[in-house]
């Protein structure tokens, strides 16, 4: 099971954090800071895995963003790389060649996409198409509500 | 939304005007009074300093708080979204928790979506607000909109606490049977989290879980497999229950491999690797220790192992999982070789991640099939030598160490020594200790062993751990008669070079030259170099006064110099001079040594030869150590998840490391012994330490005891009390013994010293039988009254056998003593303990007392000395 996923920039700014295991805020911050420093200090020729406490950390850099996941000892680290890649593909499809700014300004969308891919730290959907379908259906639901609200406001509904 | 007819839709509006109105309305919603999320993010990003950013955020947080205070809910959604951004930047956002719950309770989907997102980010299972959220979740789990149910399930899966799990388990179970796959897969993972939190809730999910495997949808399949895996890991009953799904899983996996290209699940030419890995993992758990289940899956595992495309990470992901499964189940031996070979191929992969995984897995599987792993030794060495990634080199090092056996010890040691010379400092300590342990275990002959140790000391310099110093000295001592001169000359060559960054080397060298200096000075074929006394003294002078050398090294050097004073012929005065120069040394320990050795030259010169003669060879404790290895090996391998059947021939040098760390019961023993020896060498105060040199072993103290004997006699006749240091040192010898003019033997333990009665125990080893010890009890009467009816009783733990011989008498006159001999056989070789009961009458009063003795100093035998003692030399 994945314990958490962090997205952060090359400058060490946190862009997304998803925790599947409960920790007090203080601990979360400490872990985040520690991992960001460790990973940013690693050289590109080093492998994507590190042992950290009882967990395995799997990370991969895409452009200016680092995707970092903490998994358990008996989880498959190579598969975790695939999950990260799948998530990046989904973001890319959704935003259309995604960049860091897309994730900064639409962080909630990035969370929504992640929540359709993983649930409780495990994969729930292996089809890209299904994930994107679910997201766009929900976006549509929101849009309908916005229009409806606007119509109500001016007394049309 | 459904009451448009009630409000009266006016058909007079044409489409264009409707569109205009809508646009305006949308615009109006988008441009409200509170700042938009987008604008806030822009503002925060525009802040040039941290203080500026803080100011922006503080102001916004204040606005958000005010807005929260109003019951007006129009901007709640936007405010929470902003707050979540602020939270991610590391600012406190807990005041938004309740607002999230309000959003969740809203009927609007937009509110719910942000509300649940906020709940997942701001709440976790520790929060008290759970009662409130549980109600909302319950409502939404019953919603008729699948996405509302989805949000609720997602949130439950992320932050479920045990209480929430209990409250909502039945709802989740109901949803697991939903015909809607979107809801079904999410419910399955929720059930997974609930089982994780409250394993006893597993029962209610069992029926719904089983049917998930017959589903076509991959989302439902993968979540179902995940849930089953978790259940099987939690309960053995469930594991048995799910054994029958093995054929189903095999079929699903087979279909995945054989099925043609399906765009929906294809990842670089592999069909749904996520699902394949999950199934392989479940198969591993189901097939473990189950020959029948393993038999069923053998074929498909072989199929996966041979047909999977290996160009990309995806294929290797599946192969990696397959290898793990093959290793864990009762698979055919051919399949195991195939698995190890897959890992061997991984080692040659250009992707560093795959090499890392391979090394890691090989390390875990080495117990299973040592020979198969050995086949890849050269590749592993290659990784050790050349890989640019430190973590890969570390794995390769661990693996290389684990691979050493008696066949390859020569080549492997050579490789490791080469690595040691060039490796980063962080590797040197571990690597050097490992080489030493491997050499000890597999050395083909002593000469090679000694050479290896010297190479380690030279290559690793100051990174050498203390245990290497002590084990080297031990080995030199053991093989002294044969190899002392050789070692002395070899080490001399190294000592002449610049050694300031190799303190352990200096320590070993000076110890060796101190002991075998005479051999070094003799000409022999064994060593071609000529060394003169002047050379030695010149180097020693440099060593002793070099500021780079640490205290311990100087202590070694000074002791060694003292030892040399009887091994050289011409320059004794020079040595005296050098020793004397330490009598004013800044450091108290060196000063004390200087003063005491100086006394030895001045006052007790005739005793010098006896005191400084060569120490008897230390006896090896290797036999026992190998016994320990076996027990530890069994322990460590049974802990290993990947080891279903232990190969008794497996030699694991890691076990030695475990031993030194002292994780098993036996090593308690070492510590006890340490403890008993330590009190006789409190800090740097006593003579024992100084003259015994650097060894706290019992045996090397023997020459020293001659000294105490003689000095105690001197003391008796002389009134000169100014020889402070020597007398101080004697204070550890019991004064009553001196009074009674009785010579105290080494290893004597005071068992009882009260009411003018002193009882000492001396353990002696029985020459005929190593398992048997003789304990000599001596009772002294230091008082002025006769002790009558003296009765001495003793009891030992059940692991010992005790036989008491009759005492020499049952009365003790004042100033006199009686003795009694006991035989103790100790087959279990544990630390001897004894409980003593005494009864006697003195001056008409009958006395009774009892005490326990557990600080016996056992005579030197294979079990009395341990490597660890060596590190205690300061």
GROMACS .gro file of N, CA, C and O in nm, chain A residues 1 15-18 20 22-23 25 29 44-49 51 74-79 81-82 86 101 104-105 107 111-112 115-116 119-120 122-127 129 137-139 141-142 145 148 150-151 154 156-157, chain B residues 1 4 7 21-22 25 38 41 45 81 85 87-88 90 108-110 113 117 120-121 124-125 147 154 157 182 185-186 189 192-193 196 218-219 226 264-265 267 272 274 278 281 313-314 317 320-321 352-353 356 388-389 391 395:
model
  440
    1UNK      N    1   0.084  -0.120   0.000
    1UNK     CA    2   0.000   0.000   0.000
    1UNK      C    3   0.087   0.125   0.000
    1UNK      O    4   0.189   0.130   0.068
   15UNK      N    5   0.396   2.079  -0.424
   15UNK     CA    6   0.289   2.111  -0.518
   15UNK      C    7   0.165   2.026  -0.495
   15UNK      O    8   0.056   2.061  -0.538
   16UNK      N    9   0.181   1.913  -0.432
   16UNK     CA   10   0.068   1.825  -0.408
   16UNK      C   11   0.110   1.726  -0.300
   16UNK      O   12   0.224   1.682  -0.297
   17UNK      N   13   0.018   1.694  -0.209
   17UNK     CA   14   0.049   1.592  -0.109
   17UNK      C   15  -0.075   1.509  -0.082
   17UNK      O   16  -0.184   1.561  -0.064
   18UNK      N   17  -0.055   1.378  -0.089
   18UNK     CA   18  -0.169   1.291  -0.065
   18UNK      C   19  -0.126   1.188   0.038
   18UNK      O   20  -0.031   1.114   0.016
   20UNK      N   21  -0.213   0.863   0.273
   20UNK     CA   22  -0.304   0.752   0.294
   20UNK      C   23  -0.288   0.693   0.434
   20UNK      O   24  -0.358   0.600   0.471
   22UNK      N   25  -0.243   0.818   0.843
   22UNK     CA   26  -0.264   0.938   0.925
   22UNK      C   27  -0.139   0.974   1.004
   22UNK      O   28  -0.075   0.889   1.065
   23UNK      N   29  -0.102   1.101   0.996
   23UNK     CA   30   0.006   1.155   1.079
   23UNK      C   31  -0.038   1.293   1.125
   23UNK      O   32  -0.112   1.360   1.053
   25UNK      N   33  -0.004   1.691   1.161
   25UNK     CA   34   0.048   1.786   1.063
   25UNK      C   35   0.199   1.807   1.075
   25UNK      O   36   0.270   1.816   0.976
   29UNK      N   37   0.485   1.749   0.790
   29UNK     CA   38   0.576   1.854   0.743
   29UNK      C   39   0.720   1.809   0.753
   29UNK      O   40   0.801   1.833   0.663
   44UNK      N   41   2.152   1.271  -1.072
   44UNK     CA   42   2.064   1.208  -1.172
   44UNK      C   43   2.103   1.065  -1.204
   44UNK      O   44   2.018   0.984  -1.242
   45UNK      N   45   2.231   1.029  -1.186
   45UNK     CA   46   2.269   0.893  -1.224
   45UNK      C   47   2.233   0.791  -1.117
   45UNK      O   48   2.254   0.672  -1.134
   46UNK      N   49   2.179   0.839  -1.008
   46UNK     CA   50   2.142   0.745  -0.902
   46UNK      C   51   2.005   0.684  -0.934
   46UNK      O   52   1.924   0.743  -1.003
   47UNK      N   53   1.980   0.567  -0.873
   47UNK     CA   54   1.855   0.502  -0.904
   47UNK      C   55   1.739   0.571  -0.832
   47UNK      O   56   1.758   0.656  -0.747
   48UNK      N   57   1.619   0.534  -0.869
   48UNK     CA   58   1.500   0.605  -0.822
   48UNK      C   59   1.449   0.559  -0.687
   48UNK      O   60   1.340   0.597  -0.647
   49UNK      N   61   1.524   0.473  -0.621
   49UNK     CA   62   1.471   0.417  -0.496
   49UNK      C   63   1.562   0.453  -0.381
   49UNK      O   64   1.682   0.459  -0.395
   51UNK      N   65   1.586   0.364   0.059
   51UNK     CA   66   1.526   0.305   0.176
   51UNK      C   67   1.515   0.412   0.282
   51UNK      O   68   1.610   0.484   0.309
   74UNK      N   69   0.705  -0.483   0.098
   74UNK     CA   70   0.674  -0.588   0.000
   74UNK      C   71   0.600  -0.536  -0.123
   74UNK      O   72   0.546  -0.612  -0.200
   75UNK      N   73   0.597  -0.405  -0.139
   75UNK     CA   74   0.540  -0.350  -0.262
   75UNK      C   75   0.645  -0.349  -0.372
   75UNK      O   76   0.765  -0.347  -0.345
   76UNK      N   77   0.597  -0.348  -0.494
   76UNK     CA   78   0.686  -0.355  -0.611
   76UNK      C   79   0.726  -0.213  -0.652
   76UNK      O   80   0.642  -0.135  -0.696
   77UNK      N   81   0.854  -0.181  -0.635
   77UNK     CA   82   0.896  -0.044  -0.662
   77UNK      C   83   0.891  -0.010  -0.811
   77UNK      O   84   0.865   0.104  -0.848
   78UNK      N   85   0.914  -0.112  -0.894
   78UNK     CA   86   0.907  -0.085  -1.038
   78UNK      C   87   0.763  -0.052  -1.079
   78UNK      O   88   0.739   0.034  -1.164
   79UNK      N   89   0.668  -0.119  -1.015
   79UNK     CA   90   0.528  -0.092  -1.046
   79UNK      C   91   0.491   0.049  -1.001
   79UNK      O   92   0.413   0.118  -1.067
   81UNK      N   93   0.678   0.301  -1.009
   81UNK     CA   94   0.722   0.390  -1.117
   81UNK      C   95   0.617   0.396  -1.227
   81UNK      O   96   0.591   0.501  -1.286
   82UNK      N   97   0.556   0.280  -1.254
   82UNK     CA   98   0.451   0.276  -1.356
   82UNK      C   99   0.329   0.356  -1.312
   82UNK      O  100   0.264   0.422  -1.393
   86UNK      N  101   0.172   0.660  -1.501
   86UNK     CA  102   0.031   0.662  -1.539
   86UNK      C  103  -0.033   0.794  -1.495
   86UNK      O  104  -0.108   0.857  -1.569
  101UNK      N  105   0.277   2.481  -1.394
  101UNK     CA  106   0.178   2.586  -1.367
  101UNK      C  107   0.036   2.532  -1.368
  101UNK      O  108  -0.048   2.574  -1.289
  104UNK      N  109  -0.018   2.394  -1.039
  104UNK     CA  110  -0.027   2.496  -0.934
  104UNK      C  111  -0.166   2.560  -0.935
  104UNK      O  112  -0.232   2.569  -0.832
  105UNK      N  113  -0.211   2.599  -1.053
  105UNK     CA  114  -0.336   2.675  -1.059
  105UNK      C  115  -0.460   2.586  -1.054
  105UNK      O  116  -0.568   2.632  -1.023
  107UNK      N  117  -0.470   2.282  -0.876
  107UNK     CA  118  -0.427   2.171  -0.791
  107UNK      C  119  -0.543   2.080  -0.754
  107UNK      O  120  -0.527   1.959  -0.740
  111UNK      N  121  -0.572   1.670  -0.776
  111UNK     CA  122  -0.617   1.579  -0.670
  111UNK      C  123  -0.730   1.489  -0.718
  111UNK      O  124  -0.733   1.370  -0.690
  112UNK      N  125  -0.826   1.550  -0.790
  112UNK     CA  126  -0.940   1.471  -0.837
  112UNK      C  127  -0.894   1.357  -0.926
  112UNK      O  128  -0.943   1.244  -0.915
  115UNK      N  129  -0.742   1.088  -0.726
  115UNK     CA  130  -0.842   1.012  -0.650
  115UNK      C  131  -0.921   0.916  -0.738
  115UNK      O  132  -0.990   0.828  -0.687
  116UNK      N  133  -0.916   0.935  -0.868
  116UNK     CA  134  -0.981   0.838  -0.957
  116UNK      C  135  -0.884   0.726  -0.995
  116UNK      O  136  -0.925   0.622  -1.044
  119UNK      N  137  -0.707   0.474  -0.463
  119UNK     CA  138  -0.799   0.493  -0.351
  119UNK      C  139  -0.741   0.419  -0.232
  119UNK      O  140  -0.704   0.302  -0.242
  120UNK      N  141  -0.730   0.489  -0.122
  120UNK     CA  142  -0.675   0.426  -0.002
  120UNK      C  143  -0.535   0.373  -0.024
  120UNK      O  144  -0.493   0.279   0.042
  122UNK      N  145  -0.416   0.228  -0.298
  122UNK     CA  146  -0.408   0.117  -0.394
  122UNK      C  147  -0.470   0.161  -0.527
  122UNK      O  148  -0.553   0.251  -0.531
  123UNK      N  149  -0.430   0.092  -0.633
  123UNK     CA  150  -0.483   0.128  -0.765
  123UNK      C  151  -0.629   0.087  -0.775
  123UNK      O  152  -0.664  -0.025  -0.738
  124UNK      N  153  -0.716   0.177  -0.823
  124UNK     CA  154  -0.856   0.138  -0.841
  124UNK      C  155  -0.895   0.127  -0.987
  124UNK      O  156  -0.996   0.066  -1.018
  125UNK      N  157  -0.817   0.186  -1.074
  125UNK     CA  158  -0.857   0.182  -1.214
  125UNK      C  159  -0.734   0.174  -1.302
  125UNK      O  160  -0.643   0.253  -1.288
  126UNK      N  161  -0.731   0.074  -1.392
  126UNK     CA  162  -0.612   0.059  -1.474
  126UNK      C  163  -0.635   0.109  -1.615
  126UNK      O  164  -0.546   0.101  -1.698
  127UNK      N  165  -0.755   0.160  -1.641
  127UNK     CA  166  -0.781   0.211  -1.775
  127UNK      C  167  -0.780   0.364  -1.773
  127UNK      O  168  -0.853   0.426  -1.697
  129UNK      N  169  -0.877   0.560  -1.999
  129UNK     CA  170  -1.002   0.611  -2.054
  129UNK      C  171  -1.107   0.625  -1.944
  129UNK      O  172  -1.173   0.729  -1.934
  137UNK      N  173  -1.699   1.367  -1.658
  137UNK     CA  174  -1.840   1.361  -1.618
  137UNK      C  175  -1.863   1.446  -1.494
  137UNK      O  176  -1.965   1.516  -1.483
  138UNK      N  177  -1.770   1.441  -1.402
  138UNK     CA  178  -1.788   1.519  -1.279
  138UNK      C  179  -1.769   1.668  -1.305
  138UNK      O  180  -1.838   1.752  -1.246
  139UNK      N  181  -1.674   1.700  -1.394
  139UNK     CA  182  -1.657   1.842  -1.432
  139UNK      C  183  -1.785   1.895  -1.494
  139UNK      O  184  -1.827   2.008  -1.467
  141UNK      N  185  -2.086   1.792  -1.440
  141UNK     CA  186  -2.183   1.809  -1.332
  141UNK      C  187  -2.165   1.945  -1.266
  141UNK      O  188  -2.262   2.016  -1.236
  142UNK      N  189  -2.038   1.982  -1.244
  142UNK     CA  190  -2.009   2.111  -1.181
  142UNK      C  191  -2.052   2.226  -1.270
  142UNK      O  192  -2.110   2.324  -1.224
  145UNK      N  193  -2.414   2.284  -1.271
  145UNK     CA  194  -2.455   2.352  -1.148
  145UNK      C  195  -2.426   2.500  -1.155
  145UNK      O  196  -2.505   2.583  -1.110
  148UNK      N  197  -2.679   2.660  -1.384
  148UNK     CA  198  -2.806   2.660  -1.315
  148UNK      C  199  -2.812   2.769  -1.208
  148UNK      O  200  -2.910   2.843  -1.197
  150UNK      N  201  -2.640   3.040  -1.202
  150UNK     CA  202  -2.644   3.171  -1.266
  150UNK      C  203  -2.785   3.203  -1.313
  150UNK      O  204  -2.836   3.315  -1.295
  151UNK      N  205  -2.848   3.105  -1.371
  151UNK     CA  206  -2.984   3.126  -1.420
  151UNK      C  207  -3.078   3.161  -1.306
  151UNK      O  208  -3.163   3.248  -1.317
  154UNK      N  209  -3.052   3.528  -1.185
  154UNK     CA  210  -3.119   3.633  -1.260
  154UNK      C  211  -3.268   3.603  -1.277
  154UNK      O  212  -3.337   3.663  -1.358
  156UNK      N  213  -3.416   3.337  -1.392
  156UNK     CA  214  -3.462   3.261  -1.508
  156UNK      C  215  -3.515   3.124  -1.467
  156UNK      O  216  -3.587   3.060  -1.542
  157UNK      N  217  -3.466   3.075  -1.349
  157UNK     CA  218  -3.508   2.942  -1.307
  157UNK      C  219  -3.588   2.950  -1.178
  157UNK      O  220  -3.555   3.030  -1.091
  158UNK      N  221  -3.361   2.271  -0.946
  158UNK     CA  222  -3.331   2.235  -1.085
  158UNK      C  223  -3.453   2.173  -1.152
  158UNK      O  224  -3.470   2.186  -1.272
  161UNK      N  225  -3.822   2.430  -1.285
  161UNK     CA  226  -3.817   2.538  -1.384
  161UNK      C  227  -3.958   2.576  -1.428
  161UNK      O  228  -3.987   2.693  -1.454
  164UNK      N  229  -4.123   2.831  -1.183
  164UNK     CA  230  -4.082   2.971  -1.191
  164UNK      C  231  -4.129   3.037  -1.320
  164UNK      O  232  -4.119   3.156  -1.336
  178UNK      N  233  -2.749   3.628  -2.144
  178UNK     CA  234  -2.780   3.634  -2.001
  178UNK      C  235  -2.697   3.532  -1.923
  178UNK      O  236  -2.640   3.562  -1.818
  179UNK      N  237  -2.689   3.415  -1.979
  179UNK     CA  238  -2.611   3.310  -1.909
  179UNK      C  239  -2.466   3.353  -1.893
  179UNK      O  240  -2.408   3.344  -1.786
  182UNK      N  241  -2.431   3.599  -1.631
  182UNK     CA  242  -2.450   3.537  -1.499
  182UNK      C  243  -2.324   3.461  -1.456
  182UNK      O  244  -2.276   3.474  -1.344
  195UNK      N  245  -0.753   3.179  -0.826
  195UNK     CA  246  -0.652   3.208  -0.926
  195UNK      C  247  -0.572   3.335  -0.891
  195UNK      O  248  -0.448   3.337  -0.900
  198UNK      N  249  -0.345   3.281  -0.589
  198UNK     CA  250  -0.222   3.208  -0.625
  198UNK      C  251  -0.125   3.302  -0.696
  198UNK      O  252  -0.005   3.302  -0.667
  202UNK      N  253   0.241   3.401  -0.562
  202UNK     CA  254   0.359   3.376  -0.646
  202UNK      C  255   0.437   3.501  -0.677
  202UNK      O  256   0.557   3.495  -0.705
  238UNK      N  257  -1.117   2.623  -0.105
  238UNK     CA  258  -1.018   2.595  -0.209
  238UNK      C  259  -0.892   2.678  -0.185
  238UNK      O  260  -0.779   2.628  -0.195
  242UNK      N  261  -0.494   2.561  -0.073
  242UNK     CA  262  -0.368   2.603  -0.134
  242UNK      C  263  -0.273   2.656  -0.027
  242UNK      O  264  -0.154   2.622  -0.025
  244UNK      N  265  -0.274   2.582   0.281
  244UNK     CA  266  -0.232   2.467   0.362
  244UNK      C  267  -0.114   2.397   0.299
  244UNK      O  268  -0.019   2.356   0.367
  245UNK      N  269  -0.117   2.385   0.168
  245UNK     CA  270  -0.009   2.315   0.100
  245UNK      C  271   0.124   2.391   0.114
  245UNK      O  272   0.231   2.331   0.115
  247UNK      N  273   0.216   2.517   0.369
  247UNK     CA  274   0.268   2.489   0.503
  247UNK      C  275   0.210   2.579   0.611
  247UNK      O  276   0.258   2.577   0.725
  265UNK      N  277  -2.511   2.065  -0.331
  265UNK     CA  278  -2.443   2.087  -0.459
  265UNK      C  279  -2.323   1.997  -0.475
  265UNK      O  280  -2.245   1.978  -0.383
  266UNK      N  281  -2.303   1.944  -0.596
  266UNK     CA  282  -2.191   1.855  -0.622
  266UNK      C  283  -2.057   1.928  -0.610
  266UNK      O  284  -1.961   1.877  -0.555
  267UNK      N  285  -2.055   2.054  -0.661
  267UNK     CA  286  -1.932   2.132  -0.654
  267UNK      C  287  -1.887   2.148  -0.509
  267UNK      O  288  -1.769   2.131  -0.477
  270UNK      N  289  -1.759   1.819  -0.380
  270UNK     CA  290  -1.629   1.779  -0.436
  270UNK      C  291  -1.515   1.849  -0.361
  270UNK      O  292  -1.417   1.785  -0.322
  274UNK      N  293  -1.258   1.693  -0.070
  274UNK     CA  294  -1.114   1.711  -0.092
  274UNK      C  295  -1.052   1.775   0.032
  274UNK      O  296  -0.946   1.732   0.082
  277UNK      N  297  -1.025   1.532   0.317
  277UNK     CA  298  -0.914   1.438   0.304
  277UNK      C  299  -0.780   1.504   0.337
  277UNK      O  300  -0.689   1.439   0.386
  278UNK      N  301  -0.773   1.636   0.307
  278UNK     CA  302  -0.645   1.703   0.330
  278UNK      C  303  -0.634   1.755   0.472
  278UNK      O  304  -0.526   1.754   0.531
  281UNK      N  305  -0.767   1.389   0.940
  281UNK     CA  306  -0.723   1.253   0.922
  281UNK      C  307  -0.787   1.174   1.035
  281UNK      O  308  -0.866   1.228   1.110
  282UNK      N  309  -0.751   1.048   1.045
  282UNK     CA  310  -0.829   0.964   1.136
  282UNK      C  311  -0.811   1.002   1.283
  282UNK      O  312  -0.875   0.946   1.369
  304UNK      N  313  -2.137   0.966  -0.865
  304UNK     CA  314  -2.015   1.040  -0.831
  304UNK      C  315  -2.016   1.089  -0.687
  304UNK      O  316  -1.910   1.103  -0.625
  311UNK      N  317  -1.426   0.745  -0.163
  311UNK     CA  318  -1.286   0.786  -0.174
  311UNK      C  319  -1.239   0.846  -0.042
  311UNK      O  320  -1.129   0.816   0.006
  314UNK      N  321  -1.207   0.581   0.220
  314UNK     CA  322  -1.085   0.502   0.198
  314UNK      C  323  -0.960   0.572   0.245
  314UNK      O  324  -0.863   0.509   0.284
  339UNK      N  325  -1.822   0.134  -1.133
  339UNK     CA  326  -1.754   0.252  -1.078
  339UNK      C  327  -1.763   0.251  -0.925
  339UNK      O  328  -1.666   0.280  -0.854
  342UNK      N  329  -1.579  -0.097  -0.757
  342UNK     CA  330  -1.434  -0.101  -0.736
  342UNK      C  331  -1.395  -0.013  -0.618
  342UNK      O  332  -1.308  -0.048  -0.538
  343UNK      N  333  -1.460   0.102  -0.607
  343UNK     CA  334  -1.427   0.191  -0.495
  343UNK      C  335  -1.468   0.127  -0.363
  343UNK      O  336  -1.394   0.136  -0.262
  346UNK      N  337  -1.207  -0.125  -0.245
  346UNK     CA  338  -1.089  -0.069  -0.180
  346UNK      C  339  -1.122  -0.010  -0.044
  346UNK      O  340  -1.039  -0.009   0.047
  349UNK      N  341  -1.113  -0.287   0.177
  349UNK     CA  342  -0.971  -0.315   0.203
  349UNK      C  343  -0.919  -0.230   0.318
  349UNK      O  344  -0.854  -0.279   0.411
  350UNK      N  345  -0.952  -0.100   0.315
  350UNK     CA  346  -0.908  -0.012   0.423
  350UNK      C  347  -0.975  -0.048   0.556
  350UNK      O  348  -0.914  -0.037   0.662
  353UNK      N  349  -0.810  -0.341   0.698
  353UNK     CA  350  -0.679  -0.298   0.748
  353UNK      C  351  -0.693  -0.237   0.888
  353UNK      O  352  -0.610  -0.260   0.976
  375UNK      N  353  -1.161  -0.452  -1.537
  375UNK     CA  354  -1.031  -0.462  -1.471
  375UNK      C  355  -1.026  -0.387  -1.339
  375UNK      O  356  -0.956  -0.429  -1.247
  376UNK      N  357  -1.101  -0.274  -1.330
  376UNK     CA  358  -1.105  -0.201  -1.204
  376UNK      C  359  -1.159  -0.288  -1.092
  376UNK      O  360  -1.101  -0.294  -0.982
  383UNK      N  361  -0.679  -0.707  -0.471
  383UNK     CA  362  -0.614  -0.635  -0.361
  383UNK      C  363  -0.681  -0.668  -0.228
  383UNK      O  364  -0.613  -0.693  -0.127
  421UNK      N  365  -0.720  -0.030  -2.430
  421UNK     CA  366  -0.759   0.027  -2.302
  421UNK      C  367  -0.660  -0.008  -2.191
  421UNK      O  368  -0.636   0.072  -2.101
  422UNK      N  369  -0.603  -0.129  -2.196
  422UNK     CA  370  -0.519  -0.172  -2.085
  422UNK      C  371  -0.374  -0.192  -2.124
  422UNK      O  372  -0.295  -0.242  -2.045
  424UNK      N  373   0.007  -0.124  -2.184
  424UNK     CA  374   0.116  -0.034  -2.145
  424UNK      C  375   0.241  -0.083  -2.215
  424UNK      O  376   0.293  -0.190  -2.181
  429UNK      N  377  -0.221  -0.478  -1.923
  429UNK     CA  378  -0.249  -0.442  -1.783
  429UNK      C  379  -0.146  -0.493  -1.682
  429UNK      O  380  -0.172  -0.586  -1.604
  431UNK      N  381  -0.052  -0.363  -1.415
  431UNK     CA  382  -0.097  -0.341  -1.277
  431UNK      C  383  -0.171  -0.464  -1.224
  431UNK      O  384  -0.143  -0.513  -1.115
  435UNK      N  385  -0.058  -0.755  -0.937
  435UNK     CA  386  -0.143  -0.784  -0.821
  435UNK      C  387  -0.177  -0.933  -0.814
  435UNK      O  388  -0.178  -0.993  -0.706
  438UNK      N  389   0.122  -1.135  -0.705
  438UNK     CA  390   0.145  -1.118  -0.562
  438UNK      C  391   0.050  -1.206  -0.481
  438UNK      O  392   0.091  -1.268  -0.382
  470UNK      N  393   1.050  -0.092  -1.881
  470UNK     CA  394   1.032  -0.107  -1.737
  470UNK      C  395   0.910  -0.192  -1.703
  470UNK      O  396   0.913  -0.272  -1.610
  471UNK      N  397   0.803  -0.176  -1.782
  471UNK     CA  398   0.679  -0.250  -1.752
  471UNK      C  399   0.704  -0.400  -1.748
  471UNK      O  400   0.663  -0.468  -1.654
  474UNK      N  401   0.896  -0.504  -1.457
  474UNK     CA  402   0.814  -0.498  -1.336
  474UNK      C  403   0.745  -0.631  -1.313
  474UNK      O  404   0.746  -0.685  -1.202
  477UNK      N  405   0.997  -0.910  -1.233
  477UNK     CA  406   1.043  -0.894  -1.095
  477UNK      C  407   0.941  -0.957  -0.999
  477UNK      O  408   0.977  -1.035  -0.911
  478UNK      N  409   0.815  -0.926  -1.019
  478UNK     CA  410   0.712  -0.981  -0.932
  478UNK      C  411   0.704  -1.134  -0.950
  478UNK      O  412   0.686  -1.207  -0.853
  509UNK      N  413   1.934   0.164  -1.423
  509UNK     CA  414   1.991   0.146  -1.289
  509UNK      C  415   1.888   0.096  -1.188
  509UNK      O  416   1.920   0.022  -1.096
  510UNK      N  417   1.763   0.134  -1.209
  510UNK     CA  418   1.658   0.089  -1.117
  510UNK      C  419   1.645  -0.062  -1.120
  510UNK      O  420   1.624  -0.126  -1.018
  513UNK      N  421   1.933  -0.223  -0.942
  513UNK     CA  422   1.914  -0.210  -0.797
  513UNK      C  423   1.819  -0.319  -0.746
  513UNK      O  424   1.849  -0.389  -0.649
  545UNK      N  425   2.792   0.370  -1.120
  545UNK     CA  426   2.801   0.510  -1.075
  545UNK      C  427   2.708   0.541  -0.959
  545UNK      O  428   2.722   0.645  -0.895
  546UNK      N  429   2.615   0.453  -0.932
  546UNK     CA  430   2.517   0.481  -0.827
  546UNK      C  431   2.563   0.421  -0.694
  546UNK      O  432   2.588   0.302  -0.684
  548UNK      N  433   2.401   0.372  -0.417
  548UNK     CA  434   2.314   0.273  -0.353
  548UNK      C  435   2.327   0.137  -0.420
  548UNK      O  436   2.316   0.033  -0.355
  552UNK      N  437   2.449  -0.216  -0.235
  552UNK     CA  438   2.382  -0.346  -0.248
  552UNK      C  439   2.481  -0.450  -0.299
  552UNK      O  440   2.485  -0.562  -0.250
   0.00000   0.00000   0.00000
